[in-house]
Short mmCIF file of C-alpha atoms in Angstrom, two decimals:
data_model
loop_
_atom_site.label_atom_id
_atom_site.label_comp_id
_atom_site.label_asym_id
_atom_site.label_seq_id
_atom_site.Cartn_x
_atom_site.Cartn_y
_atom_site.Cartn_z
CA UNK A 2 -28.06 8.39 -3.73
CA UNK A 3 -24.47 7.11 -3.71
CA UNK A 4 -22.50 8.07 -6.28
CA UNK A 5 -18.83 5.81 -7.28
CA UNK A 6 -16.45 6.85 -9.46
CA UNK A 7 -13.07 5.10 -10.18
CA UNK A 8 -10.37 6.81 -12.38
CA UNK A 9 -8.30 3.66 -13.35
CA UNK A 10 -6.20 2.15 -15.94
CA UNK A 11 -7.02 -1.65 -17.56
CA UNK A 12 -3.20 -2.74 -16.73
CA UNK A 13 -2.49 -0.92 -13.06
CA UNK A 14 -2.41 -3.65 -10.74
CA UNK A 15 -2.96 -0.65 -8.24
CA UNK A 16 -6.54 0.48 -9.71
CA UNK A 17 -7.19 -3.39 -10.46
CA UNK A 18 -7.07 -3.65 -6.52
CA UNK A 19 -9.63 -1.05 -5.93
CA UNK A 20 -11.98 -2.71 -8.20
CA UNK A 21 -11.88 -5.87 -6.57
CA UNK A 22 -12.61 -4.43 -3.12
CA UNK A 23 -15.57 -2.64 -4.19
CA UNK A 24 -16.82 -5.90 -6.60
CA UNK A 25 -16.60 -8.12 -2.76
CA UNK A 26 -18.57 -5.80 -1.35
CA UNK A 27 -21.35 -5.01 -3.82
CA UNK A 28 -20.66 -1.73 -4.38
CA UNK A 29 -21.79 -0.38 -7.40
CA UNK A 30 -19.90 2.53 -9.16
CA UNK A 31 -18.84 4.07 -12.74
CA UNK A 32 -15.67 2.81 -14.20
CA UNK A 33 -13.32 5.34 -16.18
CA UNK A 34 -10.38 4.55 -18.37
CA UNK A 35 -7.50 6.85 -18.12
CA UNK A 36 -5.07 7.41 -20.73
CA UNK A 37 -1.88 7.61 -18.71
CA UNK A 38 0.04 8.55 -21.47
CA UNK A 39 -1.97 11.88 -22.14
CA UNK A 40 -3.44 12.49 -18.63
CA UNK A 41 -7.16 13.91 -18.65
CA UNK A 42 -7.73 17.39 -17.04
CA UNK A 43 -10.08 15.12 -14.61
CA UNK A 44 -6.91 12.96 -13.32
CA UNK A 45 -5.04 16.03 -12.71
CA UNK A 46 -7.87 18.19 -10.69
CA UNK A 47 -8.53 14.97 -8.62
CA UNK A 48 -5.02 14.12 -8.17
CA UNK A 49 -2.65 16.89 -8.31
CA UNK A 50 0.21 15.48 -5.82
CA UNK A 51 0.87 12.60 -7.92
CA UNK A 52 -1.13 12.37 -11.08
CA UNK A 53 -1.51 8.82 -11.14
CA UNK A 54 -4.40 6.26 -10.67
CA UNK A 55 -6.46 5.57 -9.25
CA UNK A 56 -8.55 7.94 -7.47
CA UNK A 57 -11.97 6.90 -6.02
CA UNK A 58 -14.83 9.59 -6.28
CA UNK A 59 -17.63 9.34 -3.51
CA UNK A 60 -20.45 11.77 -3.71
CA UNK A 61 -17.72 14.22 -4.75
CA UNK A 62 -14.94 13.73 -2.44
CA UNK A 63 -11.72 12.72 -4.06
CA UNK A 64 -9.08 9.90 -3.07
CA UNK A 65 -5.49 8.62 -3.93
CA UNK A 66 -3.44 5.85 -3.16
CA UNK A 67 -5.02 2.75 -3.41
CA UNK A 68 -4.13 1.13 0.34
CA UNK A 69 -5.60 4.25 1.41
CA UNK A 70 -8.74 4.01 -0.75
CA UNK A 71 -9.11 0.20 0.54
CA UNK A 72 -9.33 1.45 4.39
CA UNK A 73 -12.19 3.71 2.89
CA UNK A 74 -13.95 1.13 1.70
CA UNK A 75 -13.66 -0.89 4.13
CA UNK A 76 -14.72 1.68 6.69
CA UNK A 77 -17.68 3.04 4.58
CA UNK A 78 -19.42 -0.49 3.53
CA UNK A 79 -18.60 -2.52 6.34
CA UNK A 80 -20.12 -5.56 5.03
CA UNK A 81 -17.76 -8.53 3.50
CA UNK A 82 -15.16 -6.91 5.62
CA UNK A 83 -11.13 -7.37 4.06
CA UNK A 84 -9.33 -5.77 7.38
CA UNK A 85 -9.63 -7.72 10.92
CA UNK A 86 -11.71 -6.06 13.48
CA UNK A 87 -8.94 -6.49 16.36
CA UNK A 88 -7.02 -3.97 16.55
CA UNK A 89 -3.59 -6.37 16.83
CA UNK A 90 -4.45 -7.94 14.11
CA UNK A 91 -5.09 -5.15 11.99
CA UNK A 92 -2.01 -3.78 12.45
CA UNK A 93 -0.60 -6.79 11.01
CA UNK A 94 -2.56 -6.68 8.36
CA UNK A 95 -1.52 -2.85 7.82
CA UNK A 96 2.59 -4.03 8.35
CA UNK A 97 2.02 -6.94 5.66
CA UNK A 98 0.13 -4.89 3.03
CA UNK A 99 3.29 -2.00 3.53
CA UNK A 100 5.60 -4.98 3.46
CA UNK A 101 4.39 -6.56 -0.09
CA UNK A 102 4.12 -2.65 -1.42
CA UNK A 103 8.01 -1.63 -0.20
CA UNK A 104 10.47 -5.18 -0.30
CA UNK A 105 7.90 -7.17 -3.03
CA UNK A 106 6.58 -5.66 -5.55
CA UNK A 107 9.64 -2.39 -4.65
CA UNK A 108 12.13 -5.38 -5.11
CA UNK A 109 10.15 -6.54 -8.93
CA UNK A 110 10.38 -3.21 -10.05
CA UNK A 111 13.84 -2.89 -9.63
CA UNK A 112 14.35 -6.41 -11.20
CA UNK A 113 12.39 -5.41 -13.88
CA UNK A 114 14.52 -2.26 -15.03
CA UNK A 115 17.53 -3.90 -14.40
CA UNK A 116 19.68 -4.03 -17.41
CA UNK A 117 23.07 -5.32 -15.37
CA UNK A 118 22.84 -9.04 -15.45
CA UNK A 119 25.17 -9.24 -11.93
CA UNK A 120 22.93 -6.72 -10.25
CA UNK A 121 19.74 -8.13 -10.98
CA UNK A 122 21.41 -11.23 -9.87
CA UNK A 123 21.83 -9.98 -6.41
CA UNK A 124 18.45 -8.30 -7.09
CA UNK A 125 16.78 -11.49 -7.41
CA UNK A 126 18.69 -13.16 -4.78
CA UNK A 127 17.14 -10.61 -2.27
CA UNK A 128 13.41 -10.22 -3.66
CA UNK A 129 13.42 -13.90 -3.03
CA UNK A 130 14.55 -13.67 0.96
CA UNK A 131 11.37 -11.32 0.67
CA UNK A 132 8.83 -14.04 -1.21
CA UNK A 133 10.43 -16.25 1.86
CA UNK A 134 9.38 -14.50 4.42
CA UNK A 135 5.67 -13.33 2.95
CA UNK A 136 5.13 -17.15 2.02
CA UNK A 137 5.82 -17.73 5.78
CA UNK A 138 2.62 -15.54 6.37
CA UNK A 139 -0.04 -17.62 5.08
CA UNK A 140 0.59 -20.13 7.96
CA UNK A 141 -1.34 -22.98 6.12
CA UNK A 142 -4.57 -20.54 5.35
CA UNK A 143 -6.03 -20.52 1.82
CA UNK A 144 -5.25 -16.60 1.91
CA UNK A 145 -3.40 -14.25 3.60
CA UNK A 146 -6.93 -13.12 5.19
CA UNK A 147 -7.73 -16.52 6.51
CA UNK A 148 -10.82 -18.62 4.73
CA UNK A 149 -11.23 -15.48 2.70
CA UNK A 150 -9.73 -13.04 0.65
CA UNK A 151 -8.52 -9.98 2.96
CA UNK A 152 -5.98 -6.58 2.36
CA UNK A 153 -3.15 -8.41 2.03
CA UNK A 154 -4.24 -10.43 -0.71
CA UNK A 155 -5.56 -7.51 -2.52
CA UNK A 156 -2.42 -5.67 -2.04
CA UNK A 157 -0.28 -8.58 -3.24
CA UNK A 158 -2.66 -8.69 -6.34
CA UNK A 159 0.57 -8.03 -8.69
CA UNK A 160 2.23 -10.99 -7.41
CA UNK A 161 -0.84 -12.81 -7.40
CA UNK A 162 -1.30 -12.78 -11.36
CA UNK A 163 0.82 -10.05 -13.16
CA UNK A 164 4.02 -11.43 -11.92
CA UNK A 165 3.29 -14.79 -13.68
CA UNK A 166 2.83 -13.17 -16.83
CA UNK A 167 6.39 -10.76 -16.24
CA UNK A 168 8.65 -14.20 -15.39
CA UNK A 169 7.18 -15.60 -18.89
CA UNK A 170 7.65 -12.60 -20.51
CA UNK A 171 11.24 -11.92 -19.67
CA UNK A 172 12.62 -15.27 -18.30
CA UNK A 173 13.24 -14.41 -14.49
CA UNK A 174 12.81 -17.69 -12.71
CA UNK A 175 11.94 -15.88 -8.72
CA UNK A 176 8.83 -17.46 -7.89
CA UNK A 177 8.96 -20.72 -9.19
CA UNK A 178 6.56 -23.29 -8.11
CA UNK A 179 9.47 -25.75 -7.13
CA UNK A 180 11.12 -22.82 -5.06
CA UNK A 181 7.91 -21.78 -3.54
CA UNK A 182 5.04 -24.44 -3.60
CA UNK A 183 2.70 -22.49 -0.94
CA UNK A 184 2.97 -19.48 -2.71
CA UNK A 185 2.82 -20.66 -5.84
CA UNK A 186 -0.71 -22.09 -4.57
CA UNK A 187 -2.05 -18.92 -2.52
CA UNK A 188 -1.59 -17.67 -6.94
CA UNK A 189 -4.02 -20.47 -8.06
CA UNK A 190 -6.39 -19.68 -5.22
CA UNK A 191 -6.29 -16.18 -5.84
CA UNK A 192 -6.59 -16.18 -9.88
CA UNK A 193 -9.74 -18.62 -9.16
CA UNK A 194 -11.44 -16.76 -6.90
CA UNK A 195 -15.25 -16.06 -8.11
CA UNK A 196 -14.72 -12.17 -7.56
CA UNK A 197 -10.88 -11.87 -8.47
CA UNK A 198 -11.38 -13.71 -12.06
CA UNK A 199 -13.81 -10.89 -12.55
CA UNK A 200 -10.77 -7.93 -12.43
CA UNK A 201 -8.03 -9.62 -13.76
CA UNK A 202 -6.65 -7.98 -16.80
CA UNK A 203 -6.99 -10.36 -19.77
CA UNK A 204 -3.71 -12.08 -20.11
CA UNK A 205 -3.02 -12.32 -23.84
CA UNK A 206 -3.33 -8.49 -23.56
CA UNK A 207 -1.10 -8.26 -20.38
CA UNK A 208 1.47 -10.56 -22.17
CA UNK A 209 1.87 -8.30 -25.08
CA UNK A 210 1.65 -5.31 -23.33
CA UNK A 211 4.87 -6.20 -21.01
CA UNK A 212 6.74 -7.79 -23.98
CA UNK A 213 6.53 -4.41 -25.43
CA UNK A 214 7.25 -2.03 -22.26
CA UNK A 215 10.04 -4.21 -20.95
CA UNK A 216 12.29 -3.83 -24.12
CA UNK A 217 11.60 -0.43 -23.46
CA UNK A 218 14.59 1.92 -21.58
CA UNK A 219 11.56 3.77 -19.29
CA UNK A 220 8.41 3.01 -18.70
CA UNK A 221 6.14 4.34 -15.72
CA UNK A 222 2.63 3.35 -14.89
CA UNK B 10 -4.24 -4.14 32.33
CA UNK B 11 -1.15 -5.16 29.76
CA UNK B 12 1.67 -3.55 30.15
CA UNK B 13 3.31 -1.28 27.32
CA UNK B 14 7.16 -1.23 26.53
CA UNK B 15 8.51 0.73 23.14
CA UNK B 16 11.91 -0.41 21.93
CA UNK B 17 13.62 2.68 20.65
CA UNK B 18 16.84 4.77 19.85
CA UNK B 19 17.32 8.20 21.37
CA UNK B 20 16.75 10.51 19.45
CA UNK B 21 15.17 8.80 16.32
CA UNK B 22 12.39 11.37 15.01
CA UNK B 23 10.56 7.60 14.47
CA UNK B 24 10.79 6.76 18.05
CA UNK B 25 9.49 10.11 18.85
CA UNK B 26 6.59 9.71 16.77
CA UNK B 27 5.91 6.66 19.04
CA UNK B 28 6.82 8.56 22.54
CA UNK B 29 4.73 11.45 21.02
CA UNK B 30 1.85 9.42 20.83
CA UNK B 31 1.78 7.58 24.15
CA UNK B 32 2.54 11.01 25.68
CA UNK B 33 -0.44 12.64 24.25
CA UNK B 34 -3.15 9.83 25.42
CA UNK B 35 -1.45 9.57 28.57
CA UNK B 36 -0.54 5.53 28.26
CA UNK B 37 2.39 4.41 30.69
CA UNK B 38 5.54 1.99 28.83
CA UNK B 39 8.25 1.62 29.84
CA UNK B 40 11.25 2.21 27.48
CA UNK B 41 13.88 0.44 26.20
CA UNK B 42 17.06 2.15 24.55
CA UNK B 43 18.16 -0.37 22.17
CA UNK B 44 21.96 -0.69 20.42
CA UNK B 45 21.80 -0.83 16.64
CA UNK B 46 25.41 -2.14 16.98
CA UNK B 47 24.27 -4.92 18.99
CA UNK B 48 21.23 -5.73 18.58
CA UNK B 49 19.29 -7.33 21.35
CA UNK B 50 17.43 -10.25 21.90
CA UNK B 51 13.97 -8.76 22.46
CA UNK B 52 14.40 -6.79 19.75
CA UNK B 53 15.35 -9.42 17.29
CA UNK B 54 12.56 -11.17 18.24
CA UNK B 55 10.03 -8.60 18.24
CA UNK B 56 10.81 -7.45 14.47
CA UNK B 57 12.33 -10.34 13.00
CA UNK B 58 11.34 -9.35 9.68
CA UNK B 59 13.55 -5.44 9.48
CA UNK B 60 15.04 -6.14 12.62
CA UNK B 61 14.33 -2.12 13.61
CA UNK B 62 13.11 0.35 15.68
CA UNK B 63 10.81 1.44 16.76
CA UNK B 64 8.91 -1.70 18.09
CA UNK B 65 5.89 -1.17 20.60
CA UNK B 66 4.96 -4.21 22.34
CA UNK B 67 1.47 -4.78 24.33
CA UNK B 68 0.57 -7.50 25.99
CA UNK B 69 3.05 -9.15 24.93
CA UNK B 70 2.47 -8.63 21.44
CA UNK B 71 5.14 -6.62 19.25
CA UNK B 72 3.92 -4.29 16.64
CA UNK B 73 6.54 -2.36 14.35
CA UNK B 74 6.76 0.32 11.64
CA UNK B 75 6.00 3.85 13.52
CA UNK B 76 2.93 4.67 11.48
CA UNK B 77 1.54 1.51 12.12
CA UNK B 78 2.21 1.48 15.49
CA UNK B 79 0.53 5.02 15.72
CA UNK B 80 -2.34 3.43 14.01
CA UNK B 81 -2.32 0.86 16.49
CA UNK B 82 -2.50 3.31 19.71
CA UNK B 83 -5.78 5.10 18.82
CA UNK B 84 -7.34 2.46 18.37
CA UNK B 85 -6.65 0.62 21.43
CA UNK B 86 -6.93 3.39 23.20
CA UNK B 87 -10.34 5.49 21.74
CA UNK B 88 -11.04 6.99 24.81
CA UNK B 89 -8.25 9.75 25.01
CA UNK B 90 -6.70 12.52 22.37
CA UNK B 91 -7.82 10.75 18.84
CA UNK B 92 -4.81 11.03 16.42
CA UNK B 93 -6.99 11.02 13.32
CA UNK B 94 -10.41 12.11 12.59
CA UNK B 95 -13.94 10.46 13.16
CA UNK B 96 -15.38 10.21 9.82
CA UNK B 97 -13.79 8.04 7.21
CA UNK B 98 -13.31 10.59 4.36
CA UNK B 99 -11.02 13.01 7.07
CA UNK B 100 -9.10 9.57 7.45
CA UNK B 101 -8.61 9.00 4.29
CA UNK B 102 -6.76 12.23 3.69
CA UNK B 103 -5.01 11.79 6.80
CA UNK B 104 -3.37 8.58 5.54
CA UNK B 105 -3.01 9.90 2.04
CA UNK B 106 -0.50 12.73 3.98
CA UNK B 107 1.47 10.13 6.01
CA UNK B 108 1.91 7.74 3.30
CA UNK B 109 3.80 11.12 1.32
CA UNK B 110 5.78 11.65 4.52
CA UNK B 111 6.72 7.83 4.66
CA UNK B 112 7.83 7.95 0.96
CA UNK B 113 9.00 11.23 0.70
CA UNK B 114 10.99 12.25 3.46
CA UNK B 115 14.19 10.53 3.34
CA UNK B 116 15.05 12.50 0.61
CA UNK B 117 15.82 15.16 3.91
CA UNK B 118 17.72 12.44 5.78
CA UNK B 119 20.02 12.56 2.59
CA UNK B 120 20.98 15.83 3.03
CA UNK B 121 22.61 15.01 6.78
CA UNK B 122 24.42 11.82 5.34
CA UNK B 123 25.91 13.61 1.70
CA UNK B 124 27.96 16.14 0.53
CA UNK B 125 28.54 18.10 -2.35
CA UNK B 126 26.58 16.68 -5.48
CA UNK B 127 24.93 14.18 -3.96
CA UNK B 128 24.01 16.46 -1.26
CA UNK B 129 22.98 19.02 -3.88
CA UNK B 130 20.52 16.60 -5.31
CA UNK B 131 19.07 15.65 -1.83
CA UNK B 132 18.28 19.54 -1.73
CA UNK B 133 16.49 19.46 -4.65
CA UNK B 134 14.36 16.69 -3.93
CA UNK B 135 13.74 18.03 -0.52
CA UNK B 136 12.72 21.34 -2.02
CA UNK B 137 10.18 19.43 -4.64
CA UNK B 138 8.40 17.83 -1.79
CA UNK B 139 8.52 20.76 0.60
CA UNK B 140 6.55 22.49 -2.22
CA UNK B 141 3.82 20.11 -2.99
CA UNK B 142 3.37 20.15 1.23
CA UNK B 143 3.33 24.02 1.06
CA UNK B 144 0.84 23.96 -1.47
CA UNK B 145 -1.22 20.87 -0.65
CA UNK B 146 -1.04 20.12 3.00
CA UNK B 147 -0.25 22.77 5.02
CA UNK B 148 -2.17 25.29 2.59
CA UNK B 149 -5.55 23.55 4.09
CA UNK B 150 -3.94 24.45 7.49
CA UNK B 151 -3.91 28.27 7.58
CA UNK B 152 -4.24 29.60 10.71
CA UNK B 153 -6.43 26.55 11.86
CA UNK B 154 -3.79 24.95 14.01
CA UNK B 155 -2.85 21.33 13.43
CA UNK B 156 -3.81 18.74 10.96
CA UNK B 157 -6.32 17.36 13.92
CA UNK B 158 -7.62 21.27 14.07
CA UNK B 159 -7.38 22.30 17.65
CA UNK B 160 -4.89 19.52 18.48
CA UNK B 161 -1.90 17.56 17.48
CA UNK B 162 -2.94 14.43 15.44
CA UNK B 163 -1.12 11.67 13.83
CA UNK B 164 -0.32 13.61 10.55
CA UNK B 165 1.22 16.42 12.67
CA UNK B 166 3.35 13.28 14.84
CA UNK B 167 4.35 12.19 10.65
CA UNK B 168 5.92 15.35 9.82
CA UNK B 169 6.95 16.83 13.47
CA UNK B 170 10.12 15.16 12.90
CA UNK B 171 10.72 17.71 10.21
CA UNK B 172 10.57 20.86 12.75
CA UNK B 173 13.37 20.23 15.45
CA UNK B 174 14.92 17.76 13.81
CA UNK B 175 15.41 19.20 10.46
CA UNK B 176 17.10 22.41 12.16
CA UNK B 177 19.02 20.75 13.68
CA UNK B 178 20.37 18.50 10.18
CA UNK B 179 20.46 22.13 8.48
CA UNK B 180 22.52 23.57 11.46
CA UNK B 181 25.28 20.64 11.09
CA UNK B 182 25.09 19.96 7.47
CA UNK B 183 25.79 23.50 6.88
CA UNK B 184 22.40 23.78 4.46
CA UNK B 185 19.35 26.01 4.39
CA UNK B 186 16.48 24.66 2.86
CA UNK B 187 13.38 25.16 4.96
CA UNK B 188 13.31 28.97 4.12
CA UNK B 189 10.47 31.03 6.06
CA UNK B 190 10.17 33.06 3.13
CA UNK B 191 9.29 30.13 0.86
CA UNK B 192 7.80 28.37 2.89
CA UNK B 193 5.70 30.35 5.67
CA UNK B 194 2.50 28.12 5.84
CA UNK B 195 5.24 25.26 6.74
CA UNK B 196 7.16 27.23 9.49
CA UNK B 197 4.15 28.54 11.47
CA UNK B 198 2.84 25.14 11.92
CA UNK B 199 6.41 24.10 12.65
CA UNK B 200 6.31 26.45 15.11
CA UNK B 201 3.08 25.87 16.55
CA UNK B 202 3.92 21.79 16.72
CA UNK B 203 6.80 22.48 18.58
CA UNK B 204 4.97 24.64 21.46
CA UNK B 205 1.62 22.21 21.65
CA UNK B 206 1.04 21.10 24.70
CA UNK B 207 2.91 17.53 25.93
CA UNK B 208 5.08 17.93 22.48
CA UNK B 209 6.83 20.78 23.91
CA UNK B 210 7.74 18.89 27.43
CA UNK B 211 8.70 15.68 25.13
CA UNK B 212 11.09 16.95 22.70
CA UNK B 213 14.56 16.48 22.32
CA UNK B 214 16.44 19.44 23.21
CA UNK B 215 17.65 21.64 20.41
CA UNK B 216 21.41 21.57 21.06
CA UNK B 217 21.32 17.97 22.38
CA UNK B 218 20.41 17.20 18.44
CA UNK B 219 22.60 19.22 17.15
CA UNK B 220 25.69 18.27 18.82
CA UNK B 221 24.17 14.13 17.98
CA UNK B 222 24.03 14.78 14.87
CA UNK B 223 26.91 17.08 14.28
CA UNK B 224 29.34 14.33 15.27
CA UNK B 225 27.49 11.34 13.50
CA UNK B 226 27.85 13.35 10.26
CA UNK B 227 31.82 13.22 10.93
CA UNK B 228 31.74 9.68 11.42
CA UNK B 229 29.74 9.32 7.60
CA UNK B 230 31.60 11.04 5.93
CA UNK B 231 34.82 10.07 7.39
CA UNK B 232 33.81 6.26 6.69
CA UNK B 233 32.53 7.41 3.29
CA UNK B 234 35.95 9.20 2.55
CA UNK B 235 37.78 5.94 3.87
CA UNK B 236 35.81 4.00 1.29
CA UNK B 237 36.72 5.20 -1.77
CA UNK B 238 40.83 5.36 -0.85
#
């Protein structure tokens, strides 16, 4: 008897990305809500390098990091696979996934937090040489996995649908759909997919949520 | 059979994680000392995207980013030495400890390019994460060996760079931080890492590293100190 446990939060884009790879590929498994705020002795036994979500629990054996978790996944139920067989092409995948993780979503953050208007300028101005060069990637596929949905479109889940609702929110125009029309469409795919729909945090929610964080000095997931 | 070249710096602990790797599985490349003052042609076009090293390139085909690249080896090559384990739950936890060492341990680099309070602060962090590994990773070691048991695997390759090379940063930066005392479960497989077989014959020498990095800390801090006149 399998047995799935996710540790998670509604808002992480990070545990949001775990979901979705076990909702492609059918796995079944029991969802619990963290409170990051007040961290539950659970979160803290299963994850006592970094506290954070999420952490996938199978048949006992504990997991962190959620590009980690995904290779488990994928390795464990094989079918509706999101990594390339070939080894070449896997290690793209792996380079693309670290890529969107360290310059993309590493160069939002820092946007994000930026209170120094000429900074985040220059912040903006290179986050966008990185939204260049990931665009370049899809290479005229639906998604960055080809026909279907693959790691690299679960790892760039944030800029997929939580970005849209951070440039409303505060008024950074990066990825506009002028600036970057095959991006910008890669998004609609991605928010439409049958599976993806199914994890997505429910905006209104998201919107207020960010509106109230971003005024905020700190904030950590 | 395609041929193998690796695009590297002498003696960047990431190269070395790449050389370490096609050492142990016994794959022939030829190598290619590149100048990150002037950067070449092949190398510009084989990471276009960070421009770096190290780049491995098979067949033609250029792969970058030295954990990836490690990734890359065992599975193109199954047959000989794996680099991380068979089932996927040992994998797992193997890639869980090299994504810490990839985020976590340039906080030790820091201590070779700073001085003073900066420097301090690099210490500090250094010491934070040399705790949690203490405590997390190298506390499941014990007297087992290596993080692939009886033999070196990619996780030992991830943080090998911390043995040699990080005596060698304490040596010139004047700063002890890896104490034995501390941080014994750390230092014996240090030491053991540094004797395995193949690692030992394909390490930089000790005073080679020093002396490297002795003078390119003079040259930082020199162009630091010009800076802020």
């Amino acid at each position: 008897m399998e047995e799935v446990k996710l540790l998670g939060w509604w808002m992480s884009p990070f545990s949001r990305r775990v979901e979705l790879a076990l909702k492609l590929k059918g796995v079944g498994y029991e969802y619990i809500e963290q409170d990051l705020a007040n961290k539950s002795q659970l979160l803290l036994e299963y994850n006592p390098v970094h506290k954070k979500v999420p952490v996938l629990v199978h048949n006992g054996k504990t997991m962190a990091e959620s590009l980690v978790i995904l290779e488990y996944i994928d390795e464990t139920w094989p079918n509706n696979p999101i990594l390339p067989r070939n080894p070449y092409e896997k290690a793209m995948a792996r380079f693309w996934a670290q890529f969107i993780e360290e310059k993309c979503n590493g160069g939002l953050w820092k946007i994000m937090w930026c209170k120094d208007e000429e900074e985040r300028g220059r912040l903006v101005e290179e986050a966008s040489h990185c939204f260049r060069t990931l665009e370049g990637e899809l290479k005229g596929n639906k998604f960055f996995g080809g026909d279907e949905i693959g790691m690299v479109d679960i790892a760039a889940n944030f800029i997929g649908y939580w970005l849209g609702v951070v440039q409303e929110v505060s008024g950074m125009e990066l990825v506009t759909r002028d600036k970057f029309p095959v991006l910008c469409k890669w998004m609609d795919e991605f928010v439409e997919h049958s599976v993806v729909k199914e994890t997505l945090p429910p905006r209104d929610k998201l919107h207020a949520e960010f509106e109230a964080r971003l005024g905020a000095p700190s904030w950590k997931y | 059979m395609a041929d193998v070249k690796l695009l590297g710096t002498w003696p960047s602990p990431f190269s070395y994680r790449v050389i370490l790797a096609l050492k142990l599985k016994g794959i022939d490349y030829e190598y290619i000392e590149q100048d990150l003052s002037n950067k070449s042609p092949l190398l510009l076009q084989s990471n276009p995207v960070y421009k770096k090293i190290p780049v491995l390139i098979h067949g033609g085909n250029p792969i970058s980013e030295s954990m990836t690249i490690l990734q890359y080896i065992d599975e193109s090559w199954p047959e000989t030495h794996p680099l991380l384990p068979a089932d996927p739950y040992g994998r797992a936890v193997a890639r869980f400890w090299i994504k810490f060492a990839e985020e976590k341990l340039s906080s030790a680099s820091m201590i070779f390019r700073t001085s003073g309070e900066e420097q301090g602060k690099a210490v500090r962090e250094t010491v934070e994460v040399m705790e949690i590994l203490e405590e997390h990773a190298f506390g499941s070691l014990k007297e087992k060996g290596f993080f692939g048991g009886e033999k070196v695997n990619m996780v030992d390759l991830a943080y090998g760079v911390m043995g040699r090379w990080f005596d060698a940063i304490e040596e010139c930066s004047g700063v002890k931080v890896i104490d034995p005392l501390k941080f014994p479960l750390f230092c014996g497989w240090a030491e053991r890492f540094n004797e395995a077989p193949v690692i030992r014959d394909n390490l930089p020498g000790r005073k080679e590293l020093v002396d490297f990095y002795k003078r390119r800390r003079e040259m930082m801090l020199a162009a630091a100190a010009a800076a802020s006149n």
